mmCIF file of C-alpha atoms and ligand atoms in Angstrom:
data_model
loop_
_atom_site.group_PDB
_atom_site.id
_atom_site.type_symbol
_atom_site.label_atom_id
_atom_site.label_comp_id
_atom_site.label_asym_id
_atom_site.label_seq_id
_atom_site.Cartn_x
_atom_site.Cartn_y
_atom_site.Cartn_z
ATOM 1 C CA MET A 1037 -23.144 113.151 255.198
ATOM 2 C CA LEU A 1038 -26.293 112.374 252.759
ATOM 3 C CA VAL A 1039 -25.877 109.964 250.176
ATOM 4 C CA LEU A 1040 -27.692 108.366 247.586
ATOM 5 C CA GLY A 1041 -28.077 105.707 247.303
ATOM 6 C CA ILE A 1042 -28.126 102.284 243.767
ATOM 7 C CA GLU A 1043 -29.015 99.215 243.936
ATOM 8 C CA THR A 1044 -29.078 97.293 240.834
ATOM 9 C CA THR A 1045 -27.476 94.029 240.997
ATOM 10 C CA CYS A 1046 -30.404 91.702 240.715
ATOM 11 C CA ASP A 1047 -34.159 91.907 239.482
ATOM 12 C CA GLU A 1048 -34.484 94.753 242.049
ATOM 13 C CA THR A 1049 -34.228 98.390 240.597
ATOM 14 C CA ALA A 1050 -33.759 100.533 244.765
ATOM 15 C CA ALA A 1051 -32.772 103.943 245.486
ATOM 16 C CA ALA A 1052 -32.612 105.942 248.629
ATOM 17 C CA VAL A 1053 -31.384 108.306 250.508
ATOM 18 C CA VAL A 1054 -29.128 107.505 253.571
ATOM 19 C CA GLU A 1055 -28.185 110.562 256.093
ATOM 20 C CA ARG A 1056 -25.506 109.306 258.279
ATOM 21 C CA GLN A 1057 -25.334 110.709 261.453
ATOM 22 C CA SER A 1058 -22.897 112.886 264.015
ATOM 23 C CA ASP A 1059 -23.135 109.593 266.921
ATOM 24 C CA GLY A 1060 -22.360 107.331 263.299
ATOM 25 C CA SER A 1061 -26.106 106.084 263.049
ATOM 26 C CA GLY A 1062 -27.749 106.663 260.738
ATOM 27 C CA ARG A 1063 -31.475 108.074 258.522
ATOM 28 C CA ILE A 1064 -33.305 106.893 256.009
ATOM 29 C CA LEU A 1065 -34.720 109.272 254.560
ATOM 30 C CA SER A 1066 -35.757 107.524 251.275
ATOM 31 C CA ASN A 1067 -35.893 103.979 249.953
ATOM 32 C CA ILE A 1068 -37.774 103.275 246.498
ATOM 33 C CA VAL A 1069 -38.115 99.604 245.560
ATOM 34 C CA ARG A 1070 -39.292 98.105 242.858
ATOM 35 C CA SER A 1071 -39.340 94.191 241.447
ATOM 36 C CA GLN A 1072 -38.559 92.719 238.795
ATOM 37 C CA THR A 1073 -40.974 89.767 239.728
ATOM 38 C CA GLU A 1074 -43.234 89.908 237.054
ATOM 39 C CA GLU A 1075 -41.688 90.280 233.885
ATOM 40 C CA HIS A 1076 -39.610 87.313 235.112
ATOM 41 C CA ALA A 1077 -41.533 84.788 236.404
ATOM 42 C CA PRO A 1078 -42.912 83.633 233.437
ATOM 43 C CA PHE A 1079 -39.197 81.862 233.137
ATOM 44 C CA GLY A 1080 -38.996 81.272 237.008
ATOM 45 C CA GLY A 1081 -36.539 82.703 237.245
ATOM 46 C CA VAL A 1082 -34.329 85.891 237.055
ATOM 47 C CA VAL A 1083 -33.681 86.348 232.949
ATOM 48 C CA PRO A 1084 -30.611 88.752 232.875
ATOM 49 C CA GLU A 1085 -31.096 90.562 229.575
ATOM 50 C CA ILE A 1086 -35.129 91.379 230.725
ATOM 51 C CA ALA A 1087 -33.791 92.493 234.251
ATOM 52 C CA ALA A 1088 -30.795 95.323 232.306
ATOM 53 C CA ARG A 1089 -32.904 96.169 230.550
ATOM 54 C CA ALA A 1090 -35.968 96.562 233.896
ATOM 55 C CA HIS A 1091 -32.823 98.207 235.384
ATOM 56 C CA VAL A 1092 -32.879 101.615 231.660
ATOM 57 C CA ASP A 1093 -36.538 101.784 232.249
ATOM 58 C CA VAL A 1094 -37.099 102.753 235.767
ATOM 59 C CA LEU A 1095 -33.580 103.668 237.327
ATOM 60 C CA ASP A 1096 -33.992 107.562 236.095
ATOM 61 C CA GLY A 1097 -36.970 107.997 237.461
ATOM 62 C CA LEU A 1098 -36.343 106.165 240.454
ATOM 63 C CA VAL A 1099 -34.365 108.236 241.140
ATOM 64 C CA ALA A 1100 -35.594 111.801 241.181
ATOM 65 C CA ALA A 1101 -38.964 109.581 243.356
ATOM 66 C CA ALA A 1102 -36.129 108.922 245.930
ATOM 67 C CA MET A 1103 -34.414 112.693 246.110
ATOM 68 C CA LYS A 1104 -38.156 113.446 245.946
ATOM 69 C CA GLU A 1105 -39.467 111.715 248.457
ATOM 70 C CA ALA A 1106 -35.404 113.001 250.701
ATOM 71 C CA GLY A 1107 -36.386 116.289 250.561
ATOM 72 C CA VAL A 1108 -33.140 116.596 248.782
ATOM 73 C CA GLY A 1109 -31.509 118.500 245.940
ATOM 74 C CA PHE A 1110 -28.719 116.734 244.089
ATOM 75 C CA ALA A 1111 -26.235 119.326 244.739
ATOM 76 C CA GLN A 1112 -26.823 118.484 248.987
ATOM 77 C CA LEU A 1113 -25.362 114.701 248.337
ATOM 78 C CA SER A 1114 -22.171 114.022 250.566
ATOM 79 C CA ALA A 1115 -21.905 111.142 247.963
ATOM 80 C CA VAL A 1116 -23.321 109.058 245.180
ATOM 81 C CA ALA A 1117 -23.214 105.028 246.294
ATOM 82 C CA ALA A 1118 -23.482 102.769 243.547
ATOM 83 C CA ALA A 1119 -23.772 98.595 244.407
ATOM 84 C CA ALA A 1120 -20.517 97.740 241.549
ATOM 85 C CA GLY A 1121 -21.476 94.716 241.500
ATOM 86 C CA PRO A 1122 -21.277 91.409 243.145
ATOM 87 C CA GLY A 1123 -24.378 91.054 240.516
ATOM 88 C CA LEU A 1124 -25.115 90.301 236.872
ATOM 89 C CA ILE A 1125 -23.441 92.586 234.700
ATOM 90 C CA GLY A 1126 -25.433 94.122 232.464
ATOM 91 C CA GLY A 1127 -27.775 95.292 235.168
ATOM 92 C CA VAL A 1128 -24.852 95.910 237.679
ATOM 93 C CA ILE A 1129 -23.507 98.122 235.090
ATOM 94 C CA VAL A 1130 -26.561 100.329 234.360
ATOM 95 C CA GLY A 1131 -26.531 101.576 237.628
ATOM 96 C CA LEU A 1132 -22.910 102.399 238.361
ATOM 97 C CA THR A 1133 -23.105 104.162 234.910
ATOM 98 C CA THR A 1134 -25.681 106.272 236.534
ATOM 99 C CA ALA A 1135 -23.851 106.602 239.276
ATOM 100 C CA LYS A 1136 -20.950 107.448 237.430
ATOM 101 C CA ALA A 1137 -23.512 110.541 235.718
ATOM 102 C CA ILE A 1138 -24.932 112.160 238.754
ATOM 103 C CA ALA A 1139 -21.210 112.256 239.921
ATOM 104 C CA MET A 1140 -19.420 113.693 236.974
ATOM 105 C CA VAL A 1141 -22.466 116.542 236.851
ATOM 106 C CA HIS A 1142 -22.959 117.209 240.107
ATOM 107 C CA ASP A 1143 -19.433 117.425 241.628
ATOM 108 C CA THR A 1144 -19.724 114.851 244.386
ATOM 109 C CA PRO A 1145 -17.697 111.474 245.657
ATOM 110 C CA LEU A 1146 -18.765 108.212 243.634
ATOM 111 C CA ILE A 1147 -18.639 105.696 246.079
ATOM 112 C CA ALA A 1148 -18.249 101.384 244.192
ATOM 113 C CA VAL A 1149 -19.738 99.495 247.236
ATOM 114 C CA ASN A 1150 -19.943 95.544 247.612
ATOM 115 C CA HIS A 1151 -23.291 94.264 247.290
ATOM 116 C CA LEU A 1152 -22.322 91.595 249.996
ATOM 117 C CA GLU A 1153 -20.433 94.726 252.228
ATOM 118 C CA ALA A 1154 -23.686 96.794 252.478
ATOM 119 C CA HIS A 1155 -25.989 93.534 253.820
ATOM 120 C CA ALA A 1156 -22.855 92.995 255.825
ATOM 121 C CA LEU A 1157 -22.815 96.118 257.613
ATOM 122 C CA THR A 1158 -26.326 97.270 257.390
ATOM 123 C CA PRO A 1159 -27.411 96.350 260.916
ATOM 124 C CA ARG A 1160 -25.674 99.442 262.099
ATOM 125 C CA LEU A 1161 -27.174 101.676 260.393
ATOM 126 C CA SER A 1162 -29.006 101.116 264.439
ATOM 127 C CA GLY A 1163 -25.763 103.001 265.733
ATOM 128 C CA THR A 1164 -25.229 100.687 268.468
ATOM 129 C CA LEU A 1165 -23.950 96.955 266.439
ATOM 130 C CA ALA A 1166 -19.793 97.420 266.595
ATOM 131 C CA PHE A 1167 -17.930 94.950 265.433
ATOM 132 C CA PRO A 1168 -16.213 92.395 265.142
ATOM 133 C CA TYR A 1169 -19.340 90.821 264.754
ATOM 134 C CA CYS A 1170 -20.605 88.006 262.890
ATOM 135 C CA LEU A 1171 -22.482 87.819 259.857
ATOM 136 C CA PHE A 1172 -25.178 85.374 258.269
ATOM 137 C CA LEU A 1173 -25.527 85.827 254.553
ATOM 138 C CA ALA A 1174 -27.664 83.283 252.274
ATOM 139 C CA SER A 1175 -29.699 85.005 249.292
ATOM 140 C CA GLY A 1176 -30.092 84.333 245.824
ATOM 141 C CA GLY A 1177 -27.135 84.472 244.602
ATOM 142 C CA HIS A 1178 -25.089 83.644 247.885
ATOM 143 C CA THR A 1179 -24.492 81.534 251.215
ATOM 144 C CA GLN A 1180 -21.826 83.218 253.489
ATOM 145 C CA ILE A 1181 -20.688 83.000 257.517
ATOM 146 C CA VAL A 1182 -18.394 86.138 257.758
ATOM 147 C CA ALA A 1183 -16.365 87.969 259.631
ATOM 148 C CA VAL A 1184 -17.360 91.615 259.664
ATOM 149 C CA VAL A 1185 -14.310 93.104 261.362
ATOM 150 C CA GLY A 1186 -14.756 96.416 259.884
ATOM 151 C CA VAL A 1187 -15.656 98.012 257.314
ATOM 152 C CA GLY A 1188 -13.514 96.732 254.489
ATOM 153 C CA LYS A 1189 -12.314 94.523 256.304
ATOM 154 C CA TYR A 1190 -13.889 90.941 255.802
ATOM 155 C CA VAL A 1191 -12.845 87.844 256.830
ATOM 156 C CA ARG A 1192 -15.083 84.610 255.035
ATOM 157 C CA LEU A 1193 -15.733 81.918 257.703
ATOM 158 C CA GLY A 1194 -18.278 79.167 255.502
ATOM 159 C CA THR A 1195 -19.721 79.357 252.167
ATOM 160 C CA THR A 1196 -21.381 77.111 250.406
ATOM 161 C CA VAL A 1197 -20.019 75.034 247.765
ATOM 162 C CA ASP A 1198 -22.043 74.585 245.174
ATOM 163 C CA ASP A 1199 -26.020 76.097 245.854
ATOM 164 C CA ALA A 1200 -27.014 79.257 247.629
ATOM 165 C CA MET A 1201 -29.354 79.320 250.011
ATOM 166 C CA GLY A 1202 -32.255 81.386 248.440
ATOM 167 C CA GLU A 1203 -31.740 79.895 245.135
ATOM 168 C CA ALA A 1204 -32.535 76.223 246.251
ATOM 169 C CA PHE A 1205 -35.195 77.200 248.387
ATOM 170 C CA ASP A 1206 -36.329 78.815 244.810
ATOM 171 C CA LYS A 1207 -35.104 74.948 243.304
ATOM 172 C CA VAL A 1208 -37.809 73.235 244.349
ATOM 173 C CA ALA A 1209 -40.936 75.216 245.239
ATOM 174 C CA LYS A 1210 -40.115 74.658 241.116
ATOM 175 C CA MET A 1211 -40.085 71.001 241.178
ATOM 176 C CA LEU A 1212 -43.435 70.998 243.067
ATOM 177 C CA GLY A 1213 -45.084 73.396 241.074
ATOM 178 C CA LEU A 1214 -45.394 76.453 243.406
ATOM 179 C CA PRO A 1215 -44.981 80.103 242.079
ATOM 180 C CA TYR A 1216 -41.715 82.439 241.902
ATOM 181 C CA PRO A 1217 -39.679 83.142 243.868
ATOM 182 C CA GLY A 1218 -40.423 80.065 245.784
ATOM 183 C CA GLY A 1219 -38.469 81.189 249.263
ATOM 184 C CA PRO A 1220 -41.983 82.176 250.884
ATOM 185 C CA GLN A 1221 -43.751 79.183 249.098
ATOM 186 C CA VAL A 1222 -41.845 76.817 250.299
ATOM 187 C CA GLU A 1223 -42.015 78.490 253.923
ATOM 188 C CA ARG A 1224 -45.904 79.115 253.899
ATOM 189 C CA ALA A 1225 -46.390 75.315 252.479
ATOM 190 C CA ALA A 1226 -43.489 74.080 255.227
ATOM 191 C CA ALA A 1227 -45.981 75.892 257.095
ATOM 192 C CA THR A 1228 -48.558 72.681 257.505
ATOM 193 C CA GLY A 1229 -46.741 70.290 256.586
ATOM 194 C CA ASP A 1230 -45.640 66.898 258.420
ATOM 195 C CA PRO A 1231 -41.179 67.508 258.830
ATOM 196 C CA LYS A 1232 -40.229 64.253 259.426
ATOM 197 C CA ARG A 1233 -42.804 62.583 256.695
ATOM 198 C CA PHE A 1234 -39.296 62.315 254.542
ATOM 199 C CA ALA A 1235 -35.372 61.560 255.983
ATOM 200 C CA PHE A 1236 -33.886 64.206 253.781
ATOM 201 C CA PRO A 1237 -29.707 63.947 254.476
ATOM 202 C CA ARG A 1238 -28.480 66.964 256.612
ATOM 203 C CA PRO A 1239 -25.541 68.608 254.476
ATOM 204 C CA MET A 1240 -22.414 68.830 256.129
ATOM 205 C CA LEU A 1241 -23.474 67.498 259.896
ATOM 206 C CA GLY A 1242 -20.412 67.683 261.596
ATOM 207 C CA ARG A 1243 -17.869 68.555 259.340
ATOM 208 C CA ALA A 1244 -14.766 71.011 261.528
ATOM 209 C CA ASP A 1245 -15.156 73.169 257.879
ATOM 210 C CA ALA A 1246 -18.092 75.490 257.734
ATOM 211 C CA ASN A 1247 -19.351 75.547 254.460
ATOM 212 C CA PHE A 1248 -22.728 74.317 253.355
ATOM 213 C CA SER A 1249 -23.967 72.297 249.886
ATOM 214 C CA LEU A 1250 -27.558 72.348 249.514
ATOM 215 C CA SER A 1251 -27.825 70.537 245.736
ATOM 216 C CA GLY A 1252 -27.165 67.031 246.916
ATOM 217 C CA LEU A 1253 -31.060 68.032 249.188
ATOM 218 C CA LYS A 1254 -32.303 69.298 246.160
ATOM 219 C CA THR A 1255 -31.408 66.953 244.118
ATOM 220 C CA ALA A 1256 -33.236 64.265 247.333
ATOM 221 C CA VAL A 1257 -36.400 66.319 247.441
ATOM 222 C CA ARG A 1258 -36.925 65.344 243.889
ATOM 223 C CA THR A 1259 -35.820 62.279 243.860
ATOM 224 C CA GLU A 1260 -38.833 61.653 245.886
ATOM 225 C CA ALA A 1261 -41.296 63.964 244.134
ATOM 226 C CA ILE A 1262 -40.897 61.574 241.092
ATOM 227 C CA ARG A 1263 -41.159 58.667 242.881
ATOM 228 C CA LEU A 1264 -45.021 60.396 243.977
ATOM 229 C CA ALA A 1265 -46.485 62.039 241.652
ATOM 230 C CA PRO A 1266 -48.728 62.871 240.901
ATOM 231 C CA LEU A 1267 -47.775 64.772 243.668
ATOM 232 C CA GLU A 1268 -51.611 66.036 245.655
ATOM 233 C CA PRO A 1269 -51.069 69.109 247.749
ATOM 234 C CA GLN A 1270 -50.566 67.402 251.246
ATOM 235 C CA ASP A 1271 -47.332 65.865 248.959
ATOM 236 C CA ILE A 1272 -45.723 69.360 248.398
ATOM 237 C CA ASN A 1273 -46.525 70.351 251.802
ATOM 238 C CA ASP A 1274 -44.738 67.441 253.442
ATOM 239 C CA LEU A 1275 -41.593 67.470 251.185
ATOM 240 C CA CYS A 1276 -41.940 71.043 252.082
ATOM 241 C CA ALA A 1277 -41.526 70.332 255.221
ATOM 242 C CA SER A 1278 -39.099 67.957 255.109
ATOM 243 C CA PHE A 1279 -37.051 70.452 253.367
ATOM 244 C CA GLN A 1280 -37.048 72.970 255.491
ATOM 245 C CA ALA A 1281 -36.937 70.870 258.342
ATOM 246 C CA ALA A 1282 -32.887 69.220 256.666
ATOM 247 C CA VAL A 1283 -32.025 73.245 256.044
ATOM 248 C CA LEU A 1284 -32.401 74.442 259.368
ATOM 249 C CA GLU A 1285 -30.420 71.679 260.426
ATOM 250 C CA SER A 1286 -27.187 71.160 258.556
ATOM 251 C CA THR A 1287 -27.234 75.896 258.784
ATOM 252 C CA ALA A 1288 -27.872 75.149 262.789
ATOM 253 C CA ASN A 1289 -24.910 72.585 263.025
ATOM 254 C CA ARG A 1290 -22.952 75.001 259.821
ATOM 255 C CA LEU A 1291 -23.590 77.970 262.045
ATOM 256 C CA SER A 1292 -22.528 76.424 265.168
ATOM 257 C CA VAL A 1293 -19.291 75.572 263.729
ATOM 258 C CA GLY A 1294 -18.883 79.245 261.963
ATOM 259 C CA LEU A 1295 -18.861 80.759 265.273
ATOM 260 C CA ARG A 1296 -15.918 79.164 266.619
ATOM 261 C CA LEU A 1297 -14.091 79.508 264.409
ATOM 262 C CA PHE A 1298 -15.363 83.225 264.766
ATOM 263 C CA HIS A 1299 -14.313 83.156 268.176
ATOM 264 C CA GLU A 1300 -10.636 81.152 268.240
ATOM 265 C CA GLN A 1301 -9.456 84.183 265.625
ATOM 266 C CA PHE A 1302 -11.863 86.698 266.891
ATOM 267 C CA GLY A 1303 -12.437 86.902 269.966
ATOM 268 C CA PRO A 1304 -15.849 87.180 270.901
ATOM 269 C CA PRO A 1305 -18.378 88.716 268.379
ATOM 270 C CA SER A 1306 -20.376 91.791 269.501
ATOM 271 C CA ALA A 1307 -23.630 89.756 267.710
ATOM 272 C CA LEU A 1308 -24.961 87.221 265.260
ATOM 273 C CA VAL A 1309 -26.517 89.258 262.072
ATOM 274 C CA ALA A 1310 -28.677 87.674 259.640
ATOM 275 C CA ALA A 1311 -29.435 88.862 256.182
ATOM 276 C CA GLY A 1312 -29.994 88.056 253.210
ATOM 277 C CA GLY A 1313 -33.606 87.266 251.293
ATOM 278 C CA VAL A 1314 -33.527 83.673 252.947
ATOM 279 C CA ALA A 1315 -33.455 85.573 257.153
ATOM 280 C CA ALA A 1316 -36.634 86.394 256.490
ATOM 281 C CA ASN A 1317 -38.039 82.888 256.435
ATOM 282 C CA GLN A 1318 -39.461 82.885 260.125
ATOM 283 C CA ALA A 1319 -38.220 79.355 260.624
ATOM 284 C CA ILE A 1320 -35.181 79.451 259.900
ATOM 285 C CA ARG A 1321 -35.120 83.140 262.568
ATOM 286 C CA GLY A 1322 -36.032 80.278 265.051
ATOM 287 C CA ALA A 1323 -33.100 78.462 264.431
ATOM 288 C CA LEU A 1324 -30.495 81.159 263.891
ATOM 289 C CA GLN A 1325 -31.992 82.250 267.901
ATOM 290 C CA GLU A 1326 -31.004 79.057 269.036
ATOM 291 C CA VAL A 1327 -27.563 78.845 267.955
ATOM 292 C CA ALA A 1328 -26.729 82.844 269.427
ATOM 293 C CA ALA A 1329 -27.948 81.961 272.491
ATOM 294 C CA LYS A 1330 -25.682 78.017 273.205
ATOM 295 C CA ALA A 1331 -22.988 80.581 271.198
ATOM 296 C CA GLN A 1332 -24.307 83.365 274.282
ATOM 297 C CA THR A 1333 -23.992 86.337 271.732
ATOM 298 C CA LEU A 1334 -27.450 88.584 270.729
ATOM 299 C CA LEU A 1335 -28.692 87.421 266.575
ATOM 300 C CA ILE A 1336 -29.791 91.084 265.457
ATOM 301 C CA VAL A 1337 -31.569 90.221 261.999
ATOM 302 C CA PRO A 1338 -32.993 93.537 259.665
ATOM 303 C CA PRO A 1339 -36.273 94.428 258.792
ATOM 304 C CA PRO A 1340 -37.122 92.076 256.232
ATOM 305 C CA GLU A 1341 -37.530 95.357 254.091
ATOM 306 C CA LEU A 1342 -33.082 95.625 255.169
ATOM 307 C CA CYS A 1343 -33.218 91.753 254.895
ATOM 308 C CA THR A 1344 -34.150 91.563 250.906
ATOM 309 C CA ASP A 1345 -32.648 93.762 248.444
ATOM 310 C CA ASN A 1346 -33.033 97.925 248.742
ATOM 311 C CA GLY A 1347 -31.144 101.338 247.524
ATOM 312 C CA ALA A 1348 -30.791 102.125 251.218
ATOM 313 C CA MET A 1349 -28.243 99.633 252.441
ATOM 314 C CA ILE A 1350 -26.151 100.838 249.297
ATOM 315 C CA ALA A 1351 -26.672 104.268 250.485
ATOM 316 C CA TRP A 1352 -25.424 103.449 253.725
ATOM 317 C CA ALA A 1353 -22.441 101.034 253.134
ATOM 318 C CA GLY A 1354 -21.125 104.418 250.868
ATOM 319 C CA ALA A 1355 -21.732 106.936 254.076
ATOM 320 C CA GLU A 1356 -19.509 103.673 256.532
ATOM 321 C CA ARG A 1357 -16.833 104.492 253.444
ATOM 322 C CA LEU A 1358 -16.816 108.126 252.862
ATOM 323 C CA ALA A 1359 -17.019 108.416 256.838
ATOM 324 C CA LEU A 1360 -13.224 106.688 255.852
ATOM 325 C CA ASP A 1361 -12.418 108.697 253.653
ATOM 326 C CA MET A 1362 -12.564 105.728 251.210
ATOM 327 C CA ILE A 1363 -14.089 107.150 247.720
ATOM 328 C CA ASP A 1364 -13.476 105.800 244.248
ATOM 329 C CA THR A 1365 -12.791 107.395 241.037
ATOM 330 C CA MET A 1366 -14.716 107.971 238.171
ATOM 331 C CA ASP A 1367 -12.980 104.245 236.645
ATOM 332 C CA ALA A 1368 -14.302 102.454 238.830
ATOM 333 C CA ALA A 1369 -15.345 98.992 236.408
ATOM 334 C CA PRO A 1370 -18.475 97.260 237.268
ATOM 335 C CA ARG A 1371 -18.161 93.685 238.437
ATOM 336 C CA ALA A 1372 -19.953 90.249 238.083
ATOM 337 C CA ARG A 1373 -17.472 88.195 241.122
ATOM 338 C CA TRP A 1374 -16.345 90.493 243.664
ATOM 339 C CA GLY A 1375 -15.499 88.311 247.197
ATOM 340 C CA LEU A 1376 -15.886 90.005 250.586
ATOM 341 C CA ASP A 1377 -13.032 88.512 251.823
ATOM 342 C CA GLU A 1378 -10.366 88.626 249.329
ATOM 343 C CA ASN A 1379 -7.569 86.619 250.770
ATOM 344 C CA ALA A 1380 -10.958 83.527 250.791
ATOM 345 C CA VAL A 1381 -9.824 80.921 247.688
ATOM 346 C CA ALA A 1382 -13.366 78.772 246.198
ATOM 347 C CA PRO A 1383 -13.537 76.006 248.446
ATOM 348 C CA ALA A 1384 -12.411 72.068 247.491
ATOM 349 C CA GLY A 1385 -15.085 71.269 244.959
ATOM 350 C CA PHE A 1386 -17.141 74.672 244.327
ATOM 351 C CA ALA A 1387 -19.474 74.486 241.469
ATOM 352 C CA ASN A 1388 -21.146 76.935 241.014
ATOM 353 C CA THR A 1389 -21.208 79.350 238.018
ATOM 354 C CA ARG A 1390 -23.573 81.928 239.276
ATOM 355 C CA ALA A 1391 -22.956 82.970 243.153
ATOM 356 C CA ALA A 1392 -19.205 84.488 244.959
ATOM 357 C CA TYR A 1393 -17.237 82.705 247.018
HETATM 358 O O1 KG4 B 2817 -31.114 89.059 249.203
HETATM 359 P P1 KG4 B 2817 -32.409 88.995 248.456
HETATM 360 O O2 KG4 B 2817 -33.698 89.326 248.715
HETATM 361 O O3 KG4 B 2817 -31.700 88.563 246.793
HETATM 362 C C1 KG4 B 2817 -30.824 88.407 245.971
HETATM 363 O O4 KG4 B 2817 -30.581 87.568 245.606
HETATM 364 O O5 KG4 B 2817 -29.207 88.796 246.278
HETATM 365 O O6 KG4 B 2817 -33.032 87.293 248.220
HETATM 366 C C2 KG4 B 2817 -34.280 86.584 247.617
HETATM 367 C C3 KG4 B 2817 -33.709 84.874 247.606
HETATM 368 C C4 KG4 B 2817 -34.680 84.210 246.592
HETATM 369 O O7 KG4 B 2817 -34.035 83.123 246.838
HETATM 370 C C5 KG4 B 2817 -36.221 84.173 248.251
HETATM 371 O O8 KG4 B 2817 -36.620 83.095 247.441
HETATM 372 C C6 KG4 B 2817 -35.326 84.121 248.956
HETATM 373 O O9 KG4 B 2817 -33.926 85.231 249.052
HETATM 374 N N1 KG4 B 2817 -36.480 84.355 250.255
HETATM 375 C C7 KG4 B 2817 -37.050 83.138 251.740
HETATM 376 C C8 KG4 B 2817 -38.257 83.449 251.690
HETATM 377 N N2 KG4 B 2817 -38.428 84.915 251.304
HETATM 378 C C9 KG4 B 2817 -37.173 85.020 250.194
HETATM 379 N N3 KG4 B 2817 -36.152 81.834 251.516
HETATM 380 C C10 KG4 B 2817 -36.508 81.132 252.052
HETATM 381 N N4 KG4 B 2817 -37.471 81.750 252.968
HETATM 382 C C11 KG4 B 2817 -38.664 82.395 253.170
HETATM 383 N N5 KG4 B 2817 -39.333 83.233 253.298
HETATM 384 ZN ZN1 ZN B 2818 -28.242 90.748 248.091
#
């Protein structure tokens, strides 16, 4: 089973060809990602209109390159998959329309993939991860704990009520004058900072639900930065370290509650799986490792290039769906908002215009 995957929901244009083998494992034949970081850097964040135009400019060339690298012709494809949301709608339209055109011309099934589902299923590429497992998804747009019960079967156990975790890292970086994207910059600065210098709040600690909140913590960092200004390099490092320490403690607590809720509803998970750009953070990985060990479960973190947005994850989710005959029609719609769990409602006090709840 050969599937072409297309990803255009945010600021990465990506195309990949993945083969699903008869034993249920996947093999990545090509996985090409073109980041738009340079186009957006002057603005300190992703500009939707610039993103959509950049996707249009490069997507057909990227698809051709992914097919060539895989050594595959369009006639050999079993399906073409595109992320149909959630994300910046202009970009989603570019990717989904391109996939529809390829599907139509080559008479190939179309699969409209939920971008979050692709993050959720990617660790199954190895062929060894069984359902159900507990997913911690933390990126620039999302922060969720999800029970992955089967393909298309997801139960949201926790979510952020305000900022996404990656978004909070990006905003803290921006207020401290660090370049975009801020996550890796904050992690680097934190490495030589004092995590105890500032006693920032530990959001949601001890609550019975498994939700996250990051905007109050972000504001606490801003208040401290303003009080200290002008900032010396050591102040910046200490602010980053103290911020990251608060995120770690809050995340560990929220995940231990999430795993408990998982256990109550589904029994023991086969693993705790981390995905999304924030999972690239080594300190966060360390905290997850401790949480998993305490809950006597395995921690699985896909390699960094599969944690951040890419085409192989879309192709793989397409292959998982195709194997179950879950194909879509040509009127599949692009969606700016598209939660993984269709029964989930916005948590009390939900205040985010960017993230899906
Ligand atoms: O999954 P991703 O590549 O794209 C989406 O947002 O969907 O995640 C990007 C986010 C950004 O907010 C970025 O700052 C954050 O992940 N990130 C990190 C690290 N690397 C990337 N956050 C904290 N520490 C990192 N090392
Ligand atoms: Zn993503």
